[in-house]
Amino acid sequence: MKGYFISIEGSDGSGKSTQMRNITSYLEKQGFSVVVTREPGGTPVAEKIRELILDKDNAALTDRAEMLLYAASRAQHVEEKILPALKEGKVVLSDRFTDSGIAYQGWGRGLGDVVAEVNHIATKGLSPDLTVFLDVPPQTGLSRKKTEENHRLDRLETEQLSFHDRVYAGYQALCKANPRRIYRVDGTQSPETVFAEIKKALDCLLQQEEKSQDKA
Ligand code: TMP
């Protein structure tokens, strides 16, 4: 059985967690073994890097150091968890992947193309088979986060709205440049409607594979 790599992307507060749960149970019902993971993080070492990056006390962290820490977390995650799971024919579902680096560090911090170069090294060139982008304008997403019970805003979430606007512009550019891989869903709709749309993309991905198996 072939493994699949699926990532889910979106601004902070775009509803990724709810849809991660929906996707997981949908795929598990179809008999797939699903590895649910996240970035930054996903392995013990990468989770330690996550704590460092998101800690509000680390206000002195420079933009380049931040980019490299995200990439270091990703390199560890890819080698220790994602590639082995794909080899075993599992579905890996990751809450964020390289597109976050390009949107947040490339566009948000203004570091540009160097982010893609560094991430190519970090990921050994691995790219998701499907990326679901939950399209929610930053203002909407951030106010959702602020009203979430017990949610303490992290270092990135406390950035100015102008930063989040640049991140959002980055996501729009990524969607335009990768229309086959990135499936955009209007994340302001009800969670049920959002999932109904995501299901179409999942079915399409799985059917493509069935067809290629029929040919073989
Ligand atoms: P999360 O809140 O979705 O778990 O993500 C943590 C924060 O890290 C979120 O604000 C997005 C940000 N981020 C980056 O800036 N670059 C990256 O490469 C990744 C994976 C996340």
mmCIF file with all atom_site columns, C-alpha atoms and ligand atoms in Angstrom, residues 9-13 16-17 38-41 50 53-54 66-67 70-71 73-74 95-105 109 115 119 145 151 154-157 163-164 167 171, ligand 1:
data_model
loop_
_atom_site.group_PDB
_atom_site.id
_atom_site.type_symbol
_atom_site.label_atom_id
_atom_site.label_alt_id
_atom_site.label_comp_id
_atom_site.label_asym_id
_atom_site.label_entity_id
_atom_site.label_seq_id
_atom_site.pdbx_PDB_ins_code
_atom_site.Cartn_x
_atom_site.Cartn_y
_atom_site.Cartn_z
_atom_site.occupancy
_atom_site.B_iso_or_equiv
_atom_site.pdbx_formal_charge
_atom_site.auth_seq_id
_atom_site.auth_comp_id
_atom_site.auth_asym_id
_atom_site.auth_atom_id
_atom_site.pdbx_PDB_model_num
ATOM   1  C CA  . GLU A 1 9   ? -2.425 24.919 6.344  1.00 0.00 ? 9   GLU A CA  1
ATOM   2  C CA  . GLY A 1 10  ? -4.034 28.184 7.293  1.00 0.00 ? 10  GLY A CA  1
ATOM   3  C CA  . SER A 1 11  ? -3.712 31.344 9.298  1.00 0.00 ? 11  SER A CA  1
ATOM   4  C CA  . ASP A 1 12  ? -3.908 31.132 13.089 1.00 0.00 ? 12  ASP A CA  1
ATOM   5  C CA  . GLY A 1 13  ? -7.527 30.409 14.065 1.00 0.00 ? 13  GLY A CA  1
ATOM   6  C CA  . LYS A 1 16  ? -7.285 23.329 11.421 1.00 0.00 ? 16  LYS A CA  1
ATOM   7  C CA  . SER A 1 17  ? -7.698 21.245 14.593 1.00 0.00 ? 17  SER A CA  1
ATOM   8  C CA  . ARG A 1 38  ? 2.206  18.759 13.675 1.00 0.00 ? 38  ARG A CA  1
ATOM   9  C CA  . GLU A 1 39  ? 4.792  21.408 12.984 1.00 0.00 ? 39  GLU A CA  1
ATOM   10 C CA  . PRO A 1 40  ? 6.756  22.787 14.555 1.00 0.00 ? 40  PRO A CA  1
ATOM   11 C CA  . GLY A 1 41  ? 7.093  19.574 16.559 1.00 0.00 ? 41  GLY A CA  1
ATOM   12 C CA  . ARG A 1 50  ? 8.751  24.247 19.208 1.00 0.00 ? 50  ARG A CA  1
ATOM   13 C CA  . ILE A 1 53  ? 10.337 29.156 19.057 1.00 0.00 ? 53  ILE A CA  1
ATOM   14 C CA  . LEU A 1 54  ? 6.887  29.910 20.480 1.00 0.00 ? 54  LEU A CA  1
ATOM   15 C CA  . GLU A 1 66  ? 13.626 31.670 13.740 1.00 0.00 ? 66  GLU A CA  1
ATOM   16 C CA  . MET A 1 67  ? 13.587 30.387 10.145 1.00 0.00 ? 67  MET A CA  1
ATOM   17 C CA  . TYR A 1 70  ? 11.572 25.934 12.153 1.00 0.00 ? 70  TYR A CA  1
ATOM   18 C CA  . ALA A 1 71  ? 13.657 24.208 9.477  1.00 0.00 ? 71  ALA A CA  1
ATOM   19 C CA  . SER A 1 73  ? 12.367 21.049 13.683 1.00 0.00 ? 73  SER A CA  1
ATOM   20 C CA  . ARG A 1 74  ? 11.136 20.051 10.205 1.00 0.00 ? 74  ARG A CA  1
ATOM   21 C CA  . ASP A 1 95  ? -0.837 20.251 10.914 1.00 0.00 ? 95  ASP A CA  1
ATOM   22 C CA  . ARG A 1 96  ? 1.409  22.624 8.863  1.00 0.00 ? 96  ARG A CA  1
ATOM   23 C CA  . PHE A 1 97  ? 4.534  21.889 6.773  1.00 0.00 ? 97  PHE A CA  1
ATOM   24 C CA  . THR A 1 98  ? 6.909  23.865 4.502  1.00 0.00 ? 98  THR A CA  1
ATOM   25 C CA  . ASP A 1 99  ? 4.157  26.168 3.182  1.00 0.00 ? 99  ASP A CA  1
ATOM   26 C CA  . SER A 1 100 ? 3.952  27.647 6.701  1.00 0.00 ? 100 SER A CA  1
ATOM   27 C CA  . GLY A 1 101 ? 7.671  28.425 6.544  1.00 0.00 ? 101 GLY A CA  1
ATOM   28 C CA  . ILE A 1 102 ? 7.273  30.144 3.181  1.00 0.00 ? 102 ILE A CA  1
ATOM   29 C CA  . ALA A 1 103 ? 4.182  32.105 4.299  1.00 0.00 ? 103 ALA A CA  1
ATOM   30 C CA  . TYR A 1 104 ? 5.357  33.081 7.806  1.00 0.00 ? 104 TYR A CA  1
ATOM   31 C CA  . GLN A 1 105 ? 9.130  33.463 7.423  1.00 0.00 ? 105 GLN A CA  1
ATOM   32 C CA  . ARG A 1 109 ? 9.264  38.179 8.022  1.00 0.00 ? 109 ARG A CA  1
ATOM   33 C CA  . VAL A 1 115 ? 13.252 29.965 3.017  1.00 0.00 ? 115 VAL A CA  1
ATOM   34 C CA  . ASN A 1 119 ? 13.589 23.920 3.525  1.00 0.00 ? 119 ASN A CA  1
ATOM   35 C CA  . LYS A 1 145 ? -8.129 32.582 18.787 1.00 0.00 ? 145 LYS A CA  1
ATOM   36 C CA  . HIS A 1 151 ? -5.851 29.898 24.866 1.00 0.00 ? 151 HIS A CA  1
ATOM   37 C CA  . ASP A 1 154 ? 2.085  32.453 21.467 1.00 0.00 ? 154 ASP A CA  1
ATOM   38 C CA  . ARG A 1 155 ? 4.985  34.580 20.162 1.00 0.00 ? 155 ARG A CA  1
ATOM   39 C CA  . LEU A 1 156 ? 3.742  34.476 16.561 1.00 0.00 ? 156 LEU A CA  1
ATOM   40 C CA  . GLU A 1 157 ? 0.081  35.087 17.366 1.00 0.00 ? 157 GLU A CA  1
ATOM   41 C CA  . PHE A 1 163 ? 2.514  40.620 9.818  1.00 0.00 ? 163 PHE A CA  1
ATOM   42 C CA  . HIS A 1 164 ? -0.495 38.305 9.565  1.00 0.00 ? 164 HIS A CA  1
ATOM   43 C CA  . VAL A 1 167 ? 1.436  35.756 5.822  1.00 0.00 ? 167 VAL A CA  1
ATOM   44 C CA  . TYR A 1 171 ? -0.622 31.741 1.263  1.00 0.00 ? 171 TYR A CA  1
HETATM 45 P P1  . TMP B 2 .   ? 0.210  26.323 15.402 1.00 0.00 ? 1   TMP B P1  1
HETATM 46 O O1  . TMP B 2 .   ? -0.307 27.380 16.347 1.00 0.00 ? 1   TMP B O1  1
HETATM 47 O O2  . TMP B 2 .   ? -0.629 26.145 14.202 1.00 0.00 ? 1   TMP B O2  1
HETATM 48 O O3  . TMP B 2 .   ? 0.571  25.050 16.101 1.00 0.00 ? 1   TMP B O3  1
HETATM 49 O O4  . TMP B 2 .   ? 1.605  26.880 14.797 1.00 0.00 ? 1   TMP B O4  1
HETATM 50 C C1  . TMP B 2 .   ? 2.525  27.509 15.579 1.00 0.00 ? 1   TMP B C1  1
HETATM 51 C C2  . TMP B 2 .   ? 2.897  28.857 15.025 1.00 0.00 ? 1   TMP B C2  1
HETATM 52 O O5  . TMP B 2 .   ? 4.110  28.748 14.274 1.00 0.00 ? 1   TMP B O5  1
HETATM 53 C C3  . TMP B 2 .   ? 1.870  29.505 14.107 1.00 0.00 ? 1   TMP B C3  1
HETATM 54 O O6  . TMP B 2 .   ? 1.745  30.867 14.486 1.00 0.00 ? 1   TMP B O6  1
HETATM 55 C C4  . TMP B 2 .   ? 2.498  29.427 12.739 1.00 0.00 ? 1   TMP B C4  1
HETATM 56 C C5  . TMP B 2 .   ? 3.973  29.423 13.024 1.00 0.00 ? 1   TMP B C5  1
HETATM 57 N N1  . TMP B 2 .   ? 4.831  28.734 12.041 1.00 0.00 ? 1   TMP B N1  1
HETATM 58 C C6  . TMP B 2 .   ? 5.797  29.454 11.355 1.00 0.00 ? 1   TMP B C6  1
HETATM 59 O O7  . TMP B 2 .   ? 5.916  30.656 11.547 1.00 0.00 ? 1   TMP B O7  1
HETATM 60 N N2  . TMP B 2 .   ? 6.614  28.786 10.479 1.00 0.00 ? 1   TMP B N2  1
HETATM 61 C C7  . TMP B 2 .   ? 6.544  27.451 10.278 1.00 0.00 ? 1   TMP B C7  1
HETATM 62 O O8  . TMP B 2 .   ? 7.317  26.887 9.480  1.00 0.00 ? 1   TMP B O8  1
HETATM 63 C C8  . TMP B 2 .   ? 5.527  26.699 11.004 1.00 0.00 ? 1   TMP B C8  1
HETATM 64 C C9  . TMP B 2 .   ? 5.408  25.228 10.827 1.00 0.00 ? 1   TMP B C9  1
HETATM 65 C C10 . TMP B 2 .   ? 4.703  27.392 11.872 1.00 0.00 ? 1   TMP B C10 1
#
